[in-house]
mmCIF file of N, CA and C in Angstrom:
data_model
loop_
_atom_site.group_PDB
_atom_site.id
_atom_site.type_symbol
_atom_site.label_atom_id
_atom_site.label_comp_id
_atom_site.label_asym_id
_atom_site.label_seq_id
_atom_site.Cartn_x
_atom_site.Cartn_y
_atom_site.Cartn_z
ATOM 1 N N UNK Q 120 40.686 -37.980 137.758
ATOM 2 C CA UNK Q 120 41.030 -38.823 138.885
ATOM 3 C C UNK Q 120 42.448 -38.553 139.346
ATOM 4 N N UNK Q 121 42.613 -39.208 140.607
ATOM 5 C CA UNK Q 121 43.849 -38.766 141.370
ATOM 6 C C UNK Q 121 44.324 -40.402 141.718
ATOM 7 N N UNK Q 122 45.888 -40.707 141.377
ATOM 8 C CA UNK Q 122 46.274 -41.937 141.794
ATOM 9 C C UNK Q 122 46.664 -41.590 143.198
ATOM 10 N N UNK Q 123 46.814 -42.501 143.772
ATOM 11 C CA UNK Q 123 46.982 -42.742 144.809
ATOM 12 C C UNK Q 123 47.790 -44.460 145.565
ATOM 13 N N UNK Q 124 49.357 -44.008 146.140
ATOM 14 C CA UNK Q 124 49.827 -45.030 146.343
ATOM 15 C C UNK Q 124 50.497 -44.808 147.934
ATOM 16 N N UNK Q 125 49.892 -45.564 149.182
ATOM 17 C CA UNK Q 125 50.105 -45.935 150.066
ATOM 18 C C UNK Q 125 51.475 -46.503 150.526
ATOM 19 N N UNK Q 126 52.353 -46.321 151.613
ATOM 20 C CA UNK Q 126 53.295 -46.939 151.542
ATOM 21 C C UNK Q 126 53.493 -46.342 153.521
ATOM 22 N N UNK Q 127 54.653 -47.635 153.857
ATOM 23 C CA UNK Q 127 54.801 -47.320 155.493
ATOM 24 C C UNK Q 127 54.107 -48.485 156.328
ATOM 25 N N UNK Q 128 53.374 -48.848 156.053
ATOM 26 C CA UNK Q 128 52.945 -50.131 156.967
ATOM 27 C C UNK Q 128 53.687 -51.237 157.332
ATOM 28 N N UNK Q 129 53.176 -51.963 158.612
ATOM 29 C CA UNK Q 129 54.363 -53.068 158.991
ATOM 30 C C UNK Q 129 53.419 -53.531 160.209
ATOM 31 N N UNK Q 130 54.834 -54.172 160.576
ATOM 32 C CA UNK Q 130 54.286 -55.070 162.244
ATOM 33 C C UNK Q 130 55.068 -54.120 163.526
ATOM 34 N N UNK Q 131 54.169 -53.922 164.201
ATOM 35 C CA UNK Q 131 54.901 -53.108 165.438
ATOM 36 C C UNK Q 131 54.069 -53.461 166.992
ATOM 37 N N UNK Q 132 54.740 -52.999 167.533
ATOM 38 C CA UNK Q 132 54.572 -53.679 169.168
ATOM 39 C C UNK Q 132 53.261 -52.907 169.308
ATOM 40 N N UNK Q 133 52.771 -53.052 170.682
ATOM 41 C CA UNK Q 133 51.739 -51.929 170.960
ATOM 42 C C UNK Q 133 52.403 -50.802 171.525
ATOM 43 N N UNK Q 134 52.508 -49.752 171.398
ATOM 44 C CA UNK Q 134 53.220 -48.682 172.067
ATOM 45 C C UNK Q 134 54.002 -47.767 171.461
ATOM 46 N N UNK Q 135 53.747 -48.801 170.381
ATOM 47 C CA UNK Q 135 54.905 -48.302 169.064
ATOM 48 C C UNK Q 135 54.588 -47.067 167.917
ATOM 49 N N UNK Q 136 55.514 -46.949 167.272
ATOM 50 C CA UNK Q 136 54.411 -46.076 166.094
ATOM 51 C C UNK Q 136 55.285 -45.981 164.526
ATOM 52 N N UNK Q 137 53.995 -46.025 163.480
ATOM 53 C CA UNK Q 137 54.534 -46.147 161.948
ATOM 54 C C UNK Q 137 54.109 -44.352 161.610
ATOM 55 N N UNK Q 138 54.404 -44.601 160.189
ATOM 56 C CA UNK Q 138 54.328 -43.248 159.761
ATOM 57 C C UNK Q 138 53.782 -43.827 158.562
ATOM 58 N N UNK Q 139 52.596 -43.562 157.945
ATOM 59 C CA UNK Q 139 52.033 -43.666 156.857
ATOM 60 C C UNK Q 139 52.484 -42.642 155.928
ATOM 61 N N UNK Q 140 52.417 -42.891 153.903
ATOM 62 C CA UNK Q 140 52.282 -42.356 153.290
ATOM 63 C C UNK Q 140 51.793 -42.558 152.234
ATOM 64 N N UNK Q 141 51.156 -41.208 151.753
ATOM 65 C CA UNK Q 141 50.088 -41.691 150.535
ATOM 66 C C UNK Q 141 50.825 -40.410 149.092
ATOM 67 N N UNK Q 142 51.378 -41.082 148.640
ATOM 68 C CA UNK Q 142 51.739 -40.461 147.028
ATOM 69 C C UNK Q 142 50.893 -40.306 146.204
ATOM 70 N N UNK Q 143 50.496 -38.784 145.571
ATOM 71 C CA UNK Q 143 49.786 -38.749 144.759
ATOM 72 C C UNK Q 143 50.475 -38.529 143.103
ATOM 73 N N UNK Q 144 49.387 -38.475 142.432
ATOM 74 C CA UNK Q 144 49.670 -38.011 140.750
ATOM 75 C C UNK Q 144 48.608 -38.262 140.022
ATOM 76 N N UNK Q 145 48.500 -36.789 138.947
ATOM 77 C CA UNK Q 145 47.790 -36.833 138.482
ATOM 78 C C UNK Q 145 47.237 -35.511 138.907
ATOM 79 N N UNK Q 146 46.931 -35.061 139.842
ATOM 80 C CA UNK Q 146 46.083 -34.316 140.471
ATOM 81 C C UNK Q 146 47.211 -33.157 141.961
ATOM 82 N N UNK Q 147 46.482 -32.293 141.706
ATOM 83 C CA UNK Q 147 47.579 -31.683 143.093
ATOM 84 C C UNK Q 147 46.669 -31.605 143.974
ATOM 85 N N UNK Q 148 46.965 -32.464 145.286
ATOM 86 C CA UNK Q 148 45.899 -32.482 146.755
ATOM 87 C C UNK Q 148 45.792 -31.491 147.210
ATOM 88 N N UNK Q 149 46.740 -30.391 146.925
ATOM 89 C CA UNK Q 149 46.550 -29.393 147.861
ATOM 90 C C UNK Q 149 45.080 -28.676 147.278
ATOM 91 N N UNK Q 150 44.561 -29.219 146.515
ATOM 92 C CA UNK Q 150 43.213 -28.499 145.676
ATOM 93 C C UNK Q 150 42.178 -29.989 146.743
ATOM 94 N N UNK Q 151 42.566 -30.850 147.338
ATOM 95 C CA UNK Q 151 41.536 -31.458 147.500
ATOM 96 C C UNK Q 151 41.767 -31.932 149.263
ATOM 97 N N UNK Q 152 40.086 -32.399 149.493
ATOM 98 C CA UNK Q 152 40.209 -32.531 151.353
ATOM 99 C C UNK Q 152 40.801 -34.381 150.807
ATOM 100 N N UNK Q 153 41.985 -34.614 151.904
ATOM 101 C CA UNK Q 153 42.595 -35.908 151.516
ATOM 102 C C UNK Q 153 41.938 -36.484 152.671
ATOM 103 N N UNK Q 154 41.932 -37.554 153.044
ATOM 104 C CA UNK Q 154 41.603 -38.531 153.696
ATOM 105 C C UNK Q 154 42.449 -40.247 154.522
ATOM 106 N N UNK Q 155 42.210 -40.568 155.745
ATOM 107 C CA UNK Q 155 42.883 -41.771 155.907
ATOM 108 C C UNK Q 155 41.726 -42.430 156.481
ATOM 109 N N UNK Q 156 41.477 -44.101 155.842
ATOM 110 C CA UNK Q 156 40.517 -44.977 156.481
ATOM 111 C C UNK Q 156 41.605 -46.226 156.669
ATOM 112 N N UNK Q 157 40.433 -46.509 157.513
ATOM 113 C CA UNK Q 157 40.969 -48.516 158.038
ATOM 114 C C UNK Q 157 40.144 -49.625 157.585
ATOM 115 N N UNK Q 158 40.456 -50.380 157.670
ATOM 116 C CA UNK Q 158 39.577 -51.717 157.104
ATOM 117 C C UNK Q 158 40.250 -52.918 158.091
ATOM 118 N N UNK Q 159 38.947 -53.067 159.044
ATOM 119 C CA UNK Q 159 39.718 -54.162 160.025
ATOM 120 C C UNK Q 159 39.208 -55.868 159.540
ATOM 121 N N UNK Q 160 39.779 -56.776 159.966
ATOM 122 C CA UNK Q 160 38.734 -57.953 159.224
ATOM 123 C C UNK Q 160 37.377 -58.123 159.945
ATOM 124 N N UNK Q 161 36.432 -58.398 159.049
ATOM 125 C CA UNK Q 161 34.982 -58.628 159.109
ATOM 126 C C UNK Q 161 34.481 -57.217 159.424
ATOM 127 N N UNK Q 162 35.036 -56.288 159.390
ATOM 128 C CA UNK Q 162 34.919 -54.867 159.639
ATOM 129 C C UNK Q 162 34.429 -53.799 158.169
ATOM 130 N N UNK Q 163 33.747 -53.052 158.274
ATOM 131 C CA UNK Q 163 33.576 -51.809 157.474
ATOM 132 C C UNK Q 163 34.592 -50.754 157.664
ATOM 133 N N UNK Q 164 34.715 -50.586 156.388
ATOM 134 C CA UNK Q 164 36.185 -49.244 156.141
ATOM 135 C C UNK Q 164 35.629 -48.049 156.673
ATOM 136 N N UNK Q 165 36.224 -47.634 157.971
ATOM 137 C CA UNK Q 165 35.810 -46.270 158.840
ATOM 138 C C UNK Q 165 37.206 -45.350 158.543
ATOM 139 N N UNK Q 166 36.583 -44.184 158.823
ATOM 140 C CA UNK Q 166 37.240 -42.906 158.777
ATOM 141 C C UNK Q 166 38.163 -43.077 159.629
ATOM 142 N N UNK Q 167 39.099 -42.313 159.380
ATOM 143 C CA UNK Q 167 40.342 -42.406 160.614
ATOM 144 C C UNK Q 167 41.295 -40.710 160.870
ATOM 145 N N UNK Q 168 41.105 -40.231 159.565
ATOM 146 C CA UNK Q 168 41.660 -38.621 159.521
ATOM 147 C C UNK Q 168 41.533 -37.838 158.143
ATOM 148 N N UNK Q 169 41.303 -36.695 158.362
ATOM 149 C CA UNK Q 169 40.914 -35.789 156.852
ATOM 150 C C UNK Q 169 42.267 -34.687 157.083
ATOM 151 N N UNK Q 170 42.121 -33.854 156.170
ATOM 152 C CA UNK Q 170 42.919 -32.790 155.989
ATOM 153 C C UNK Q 170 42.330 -32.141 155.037
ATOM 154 N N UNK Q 171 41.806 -30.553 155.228
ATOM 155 C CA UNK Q 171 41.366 -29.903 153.911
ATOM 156 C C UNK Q 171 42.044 -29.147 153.463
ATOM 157 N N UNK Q 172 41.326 -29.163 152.365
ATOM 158 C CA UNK Q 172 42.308 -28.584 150.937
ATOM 159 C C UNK Q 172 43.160 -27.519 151.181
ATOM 160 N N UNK Q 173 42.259 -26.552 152.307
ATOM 161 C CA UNK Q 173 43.402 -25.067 152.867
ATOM 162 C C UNK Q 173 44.418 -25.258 153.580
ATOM 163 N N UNK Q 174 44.482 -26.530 153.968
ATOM 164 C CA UNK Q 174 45.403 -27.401 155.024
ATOM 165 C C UNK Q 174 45.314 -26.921 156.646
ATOM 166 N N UNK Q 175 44.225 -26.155 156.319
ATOM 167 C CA UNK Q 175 43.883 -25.407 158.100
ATOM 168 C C UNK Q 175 43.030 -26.044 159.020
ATOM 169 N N UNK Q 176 42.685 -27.409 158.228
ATOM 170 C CA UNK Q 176 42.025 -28.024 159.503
ATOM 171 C C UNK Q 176 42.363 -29.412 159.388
ATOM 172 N N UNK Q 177 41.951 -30.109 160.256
ATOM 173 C CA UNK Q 177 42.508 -31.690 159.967
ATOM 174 C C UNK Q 177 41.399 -31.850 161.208
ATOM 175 N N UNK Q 178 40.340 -33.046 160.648
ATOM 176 C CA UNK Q 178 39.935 -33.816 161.203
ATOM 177 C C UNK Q 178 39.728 -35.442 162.212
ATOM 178 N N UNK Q 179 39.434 -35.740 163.382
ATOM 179 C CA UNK Q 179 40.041 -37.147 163.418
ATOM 180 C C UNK Q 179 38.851 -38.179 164.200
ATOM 181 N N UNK Q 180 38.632 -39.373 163.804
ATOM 182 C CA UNK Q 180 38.055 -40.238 164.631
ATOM 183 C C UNK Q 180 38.328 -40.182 166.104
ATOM 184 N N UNK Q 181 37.585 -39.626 166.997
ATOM 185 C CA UNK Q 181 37.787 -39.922 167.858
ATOM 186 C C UNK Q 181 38.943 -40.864 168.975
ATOM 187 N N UNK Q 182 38.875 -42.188 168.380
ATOM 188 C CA UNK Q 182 39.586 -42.717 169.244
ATOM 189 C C UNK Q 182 41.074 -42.842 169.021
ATOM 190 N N UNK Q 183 41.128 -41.981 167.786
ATOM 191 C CA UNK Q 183 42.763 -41.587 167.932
ATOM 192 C C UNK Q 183 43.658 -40.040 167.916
ATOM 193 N N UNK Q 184 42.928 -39.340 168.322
ATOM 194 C CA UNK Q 184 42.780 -38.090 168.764
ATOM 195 C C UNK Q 184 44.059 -38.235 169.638
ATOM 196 N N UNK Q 185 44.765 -37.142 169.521
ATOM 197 C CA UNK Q 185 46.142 -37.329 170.466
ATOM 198 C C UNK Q 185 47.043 -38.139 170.194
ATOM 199 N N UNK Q 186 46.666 -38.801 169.477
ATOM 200 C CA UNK Q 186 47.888 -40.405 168.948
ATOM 201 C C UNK Q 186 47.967 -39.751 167.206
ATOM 202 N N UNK Q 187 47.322 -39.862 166.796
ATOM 203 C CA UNK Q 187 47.522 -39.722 165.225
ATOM 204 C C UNK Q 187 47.437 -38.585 164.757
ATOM 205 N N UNK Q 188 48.264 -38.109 163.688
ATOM 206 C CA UNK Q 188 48.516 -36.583 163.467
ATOM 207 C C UNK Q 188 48.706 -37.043 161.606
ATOM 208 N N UNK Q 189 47.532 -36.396 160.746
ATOM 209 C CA UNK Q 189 47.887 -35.831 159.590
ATOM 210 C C UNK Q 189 48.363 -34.913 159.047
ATOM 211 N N UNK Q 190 49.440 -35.252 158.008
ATOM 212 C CA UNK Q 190 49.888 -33.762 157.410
ATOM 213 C C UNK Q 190 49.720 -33.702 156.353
ATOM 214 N N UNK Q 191 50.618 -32.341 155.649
ATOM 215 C CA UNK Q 191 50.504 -32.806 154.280
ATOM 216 C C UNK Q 191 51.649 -32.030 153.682
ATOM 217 N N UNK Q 192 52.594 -32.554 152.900
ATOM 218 C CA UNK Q 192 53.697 -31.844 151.925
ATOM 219 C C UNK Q 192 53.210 -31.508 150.568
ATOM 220 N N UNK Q 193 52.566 -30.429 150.855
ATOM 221 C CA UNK Q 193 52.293 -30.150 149.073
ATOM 222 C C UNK Q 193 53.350 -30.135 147.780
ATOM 223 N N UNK Q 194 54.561 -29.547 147.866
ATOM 224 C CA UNK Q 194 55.869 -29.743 147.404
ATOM 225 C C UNK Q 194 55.618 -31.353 146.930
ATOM 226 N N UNK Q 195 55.551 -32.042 147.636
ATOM 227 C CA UNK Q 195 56.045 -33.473 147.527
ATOM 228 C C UNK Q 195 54.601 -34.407 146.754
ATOM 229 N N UNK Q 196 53.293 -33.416 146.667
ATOM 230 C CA UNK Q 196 51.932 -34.162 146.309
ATOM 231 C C UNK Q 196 51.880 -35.257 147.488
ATOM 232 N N UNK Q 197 52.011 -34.855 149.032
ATOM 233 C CA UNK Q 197 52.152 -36.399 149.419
ATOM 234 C C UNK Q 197 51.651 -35.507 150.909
ATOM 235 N N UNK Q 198 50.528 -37.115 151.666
ATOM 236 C CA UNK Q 198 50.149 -36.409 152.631
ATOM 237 C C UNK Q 198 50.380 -37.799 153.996
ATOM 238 N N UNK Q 199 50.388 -37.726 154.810
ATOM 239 C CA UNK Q 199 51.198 -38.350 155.471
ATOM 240 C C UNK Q 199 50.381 -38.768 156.919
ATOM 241 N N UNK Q 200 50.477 -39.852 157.654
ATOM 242 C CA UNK Q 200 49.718 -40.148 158.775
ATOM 243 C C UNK Q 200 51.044 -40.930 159.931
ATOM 244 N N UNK Q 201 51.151 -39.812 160.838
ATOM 245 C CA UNK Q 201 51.678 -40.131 161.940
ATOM 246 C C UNK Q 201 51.070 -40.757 162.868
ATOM 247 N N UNK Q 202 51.519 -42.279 163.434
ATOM 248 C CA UNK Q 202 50.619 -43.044 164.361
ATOM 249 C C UNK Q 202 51.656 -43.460 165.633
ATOM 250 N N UNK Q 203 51.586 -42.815 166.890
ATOM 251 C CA UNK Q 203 51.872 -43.591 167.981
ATOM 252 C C UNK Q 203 50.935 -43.751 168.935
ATOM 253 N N UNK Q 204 51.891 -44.594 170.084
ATOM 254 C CA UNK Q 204 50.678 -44.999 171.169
ATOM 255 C C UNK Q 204 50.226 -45.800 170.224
ATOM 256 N N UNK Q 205 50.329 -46.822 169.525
ATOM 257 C CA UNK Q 205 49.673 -47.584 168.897
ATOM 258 C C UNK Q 205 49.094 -48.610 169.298
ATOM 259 N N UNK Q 206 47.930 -48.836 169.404
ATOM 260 C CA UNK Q 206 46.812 -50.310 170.062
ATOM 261 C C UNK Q 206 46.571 -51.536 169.367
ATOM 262 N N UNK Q 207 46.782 -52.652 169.708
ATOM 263 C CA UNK Q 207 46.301 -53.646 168.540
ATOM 264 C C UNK Q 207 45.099 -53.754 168.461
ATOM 265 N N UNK Q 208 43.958 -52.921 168.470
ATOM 266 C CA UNK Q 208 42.896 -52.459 167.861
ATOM 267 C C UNK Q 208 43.343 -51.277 166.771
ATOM 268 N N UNK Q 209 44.114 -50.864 166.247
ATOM 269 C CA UNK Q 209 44.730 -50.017 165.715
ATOM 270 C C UNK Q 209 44.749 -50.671 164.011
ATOM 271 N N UNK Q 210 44.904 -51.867 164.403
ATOM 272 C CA UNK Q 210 45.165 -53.116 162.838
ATOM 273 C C UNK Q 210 44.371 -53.076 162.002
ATOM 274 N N UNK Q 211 44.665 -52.698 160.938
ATOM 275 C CA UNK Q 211 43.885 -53.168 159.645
ATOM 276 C C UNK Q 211 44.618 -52.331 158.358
ATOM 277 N N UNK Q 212 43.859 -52.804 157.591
ATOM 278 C CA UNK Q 212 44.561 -52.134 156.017
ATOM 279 C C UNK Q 212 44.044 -50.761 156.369
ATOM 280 N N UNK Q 213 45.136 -49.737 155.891
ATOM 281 C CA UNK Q 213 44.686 -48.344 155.975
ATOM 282 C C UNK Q 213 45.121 -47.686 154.601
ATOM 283 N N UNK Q 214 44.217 -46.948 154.166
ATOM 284 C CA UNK Q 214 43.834 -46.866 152.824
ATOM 285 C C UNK Q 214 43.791 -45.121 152.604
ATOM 286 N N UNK Q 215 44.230 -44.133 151.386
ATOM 287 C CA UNK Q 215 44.067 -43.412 151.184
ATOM 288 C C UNK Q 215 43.042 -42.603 150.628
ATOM 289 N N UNK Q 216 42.754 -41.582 151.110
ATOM 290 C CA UNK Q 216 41.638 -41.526 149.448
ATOM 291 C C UNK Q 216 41.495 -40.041 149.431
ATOM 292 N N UNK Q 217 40.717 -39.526 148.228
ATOM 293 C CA UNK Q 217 40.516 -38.542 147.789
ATOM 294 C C UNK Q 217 39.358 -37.587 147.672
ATOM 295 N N UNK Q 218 38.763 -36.912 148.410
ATOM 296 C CA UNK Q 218 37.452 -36.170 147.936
ATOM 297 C C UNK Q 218 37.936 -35.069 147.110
ATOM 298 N N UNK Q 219 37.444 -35.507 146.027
ATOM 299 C CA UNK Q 219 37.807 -34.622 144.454
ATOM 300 C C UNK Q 219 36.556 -33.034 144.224
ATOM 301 N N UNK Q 220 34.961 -33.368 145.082
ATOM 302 C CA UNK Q 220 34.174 -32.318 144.900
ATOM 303 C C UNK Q 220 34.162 -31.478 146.534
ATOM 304 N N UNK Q 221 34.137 -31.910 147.356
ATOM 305 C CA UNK Q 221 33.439 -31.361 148.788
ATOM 306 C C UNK Q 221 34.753 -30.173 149.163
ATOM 307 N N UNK Q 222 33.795 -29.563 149.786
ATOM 308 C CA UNK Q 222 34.589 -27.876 150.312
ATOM 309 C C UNK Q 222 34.639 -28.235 152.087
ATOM 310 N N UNK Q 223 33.507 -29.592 152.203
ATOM 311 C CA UNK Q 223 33.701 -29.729 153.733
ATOM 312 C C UNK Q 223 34.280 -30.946 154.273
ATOM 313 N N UNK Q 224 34.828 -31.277 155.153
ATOM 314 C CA UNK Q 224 35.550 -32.743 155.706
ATOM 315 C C UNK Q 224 33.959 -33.456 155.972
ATOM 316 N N UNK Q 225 34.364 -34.497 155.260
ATOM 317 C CA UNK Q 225 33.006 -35.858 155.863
ATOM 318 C C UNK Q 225 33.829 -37.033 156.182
ATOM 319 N N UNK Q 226 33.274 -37.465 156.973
ATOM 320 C CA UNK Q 226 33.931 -38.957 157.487
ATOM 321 C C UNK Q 226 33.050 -40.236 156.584
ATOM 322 N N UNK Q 227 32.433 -40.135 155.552
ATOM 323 C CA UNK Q 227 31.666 -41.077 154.948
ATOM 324 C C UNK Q 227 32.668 -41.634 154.070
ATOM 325 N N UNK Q 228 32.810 -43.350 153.138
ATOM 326 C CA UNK Q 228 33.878 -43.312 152.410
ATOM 327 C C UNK Q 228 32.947 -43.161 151.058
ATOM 328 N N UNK Q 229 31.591 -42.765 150.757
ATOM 329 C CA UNK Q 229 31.646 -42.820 149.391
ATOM 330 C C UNK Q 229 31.413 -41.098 149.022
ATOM 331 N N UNK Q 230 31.730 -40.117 149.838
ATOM 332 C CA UNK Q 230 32.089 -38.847 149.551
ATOM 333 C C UNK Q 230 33.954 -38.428 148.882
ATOM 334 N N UNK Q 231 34.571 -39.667 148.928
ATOM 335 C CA UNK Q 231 35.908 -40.046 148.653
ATOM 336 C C UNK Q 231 35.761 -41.051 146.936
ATOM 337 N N UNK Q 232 36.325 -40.579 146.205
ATOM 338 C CA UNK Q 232 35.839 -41.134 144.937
ATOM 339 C C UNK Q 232 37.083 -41.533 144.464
ATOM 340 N N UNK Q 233 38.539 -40.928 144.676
ATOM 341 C CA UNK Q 233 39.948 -42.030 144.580
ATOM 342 C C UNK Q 233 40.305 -42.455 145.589
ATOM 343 N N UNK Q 234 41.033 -43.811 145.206
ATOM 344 C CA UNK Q 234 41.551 -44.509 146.826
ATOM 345 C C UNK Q 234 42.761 -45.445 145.938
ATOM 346 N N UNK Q 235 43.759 -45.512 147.399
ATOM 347 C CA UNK Q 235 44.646 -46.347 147.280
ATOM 348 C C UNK Q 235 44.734 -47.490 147.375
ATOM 349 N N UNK Q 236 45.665 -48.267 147.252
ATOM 350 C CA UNK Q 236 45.494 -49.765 147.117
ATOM 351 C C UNK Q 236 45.720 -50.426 148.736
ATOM 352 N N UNK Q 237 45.937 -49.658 149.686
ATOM 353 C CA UNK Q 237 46.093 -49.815 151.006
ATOM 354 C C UNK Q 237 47.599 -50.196 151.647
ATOM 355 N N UNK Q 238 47.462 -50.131 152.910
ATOM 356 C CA UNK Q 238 48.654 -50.508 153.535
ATOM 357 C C UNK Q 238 48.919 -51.383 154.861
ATOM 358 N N UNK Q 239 48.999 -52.269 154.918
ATOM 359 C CA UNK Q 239 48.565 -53.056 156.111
ATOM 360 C C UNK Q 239 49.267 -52.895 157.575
ATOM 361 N N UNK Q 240 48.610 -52.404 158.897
ATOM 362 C CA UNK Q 240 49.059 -51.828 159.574
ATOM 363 C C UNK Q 240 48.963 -53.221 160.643
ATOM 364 N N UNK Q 241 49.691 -53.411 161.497
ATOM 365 C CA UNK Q 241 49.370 -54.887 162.965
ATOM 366 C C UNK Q 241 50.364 -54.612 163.679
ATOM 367 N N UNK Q 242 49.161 -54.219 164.804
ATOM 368 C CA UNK Q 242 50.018 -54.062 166.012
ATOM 369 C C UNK Q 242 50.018 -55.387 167.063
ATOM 370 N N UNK Q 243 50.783 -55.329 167.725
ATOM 371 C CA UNK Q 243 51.134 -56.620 168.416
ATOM 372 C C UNK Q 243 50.730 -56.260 170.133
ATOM 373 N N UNK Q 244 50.519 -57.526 170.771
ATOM 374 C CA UNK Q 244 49.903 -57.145 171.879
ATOM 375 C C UNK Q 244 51.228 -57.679 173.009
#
């Protein structure tokens, strides 16, 4: 298993933008496709951005395409979620995680088998 600890969340305007980060150990990501989900209330935890293991592709939900940009510092075990243009539909806990077997990006969360303890993101209207 791979720990995983979230950090960067807050309260911000709409328009605004945070910078997520997810610290790993235990495990070096650059061997694995990393992942960012959301969890809105009364909501199911959806996909939000991947990054694979070769770091040559990065995947994204649709509706934040152009606004949100994943990276990743292998040096640092740490992979990172840039968010502007931010919407207060944008809100919810956003959570890290890990696909430890797959060679391909999936947007499903139980193809992700470590996860972080989350980070709570609210944007303001």
């Amino acid at each position: 298993q791979v720990q995983l600890v979230e950090s960067g969340g807050g309260l911000v305007q709409a328009g605004g933008s945070l910078r997520l980060s997810c610290a790993a150990s235990g495990r070096r990501i650059s061997n694995y496709i990393m992942g960012w989900f959301r969890q809105a209330p009364g909501k199911e935890r959806e996909f939000v951005a991947a990054i694979h293991w070769s770091g040559a592709t990065t995947h994204y939900k649709e509706s934040v395409k152009g606004r949100f940009t994943m990276s990743r510092d292998s040096a640092k075990n740490t992979v990172y979620l840039q968010m502007n243009s931010l919407k207060p539909e944008d809100t919810a806990v956003y959570y890290c995680a890990a696909d430890l077997y797959s060679d391909y990006i999936s947007e499903q969360t139980t193809d992700f088998s470590s996860w972080g303890q989350g980070t709570q993101v609210t944007v303001s209207s």
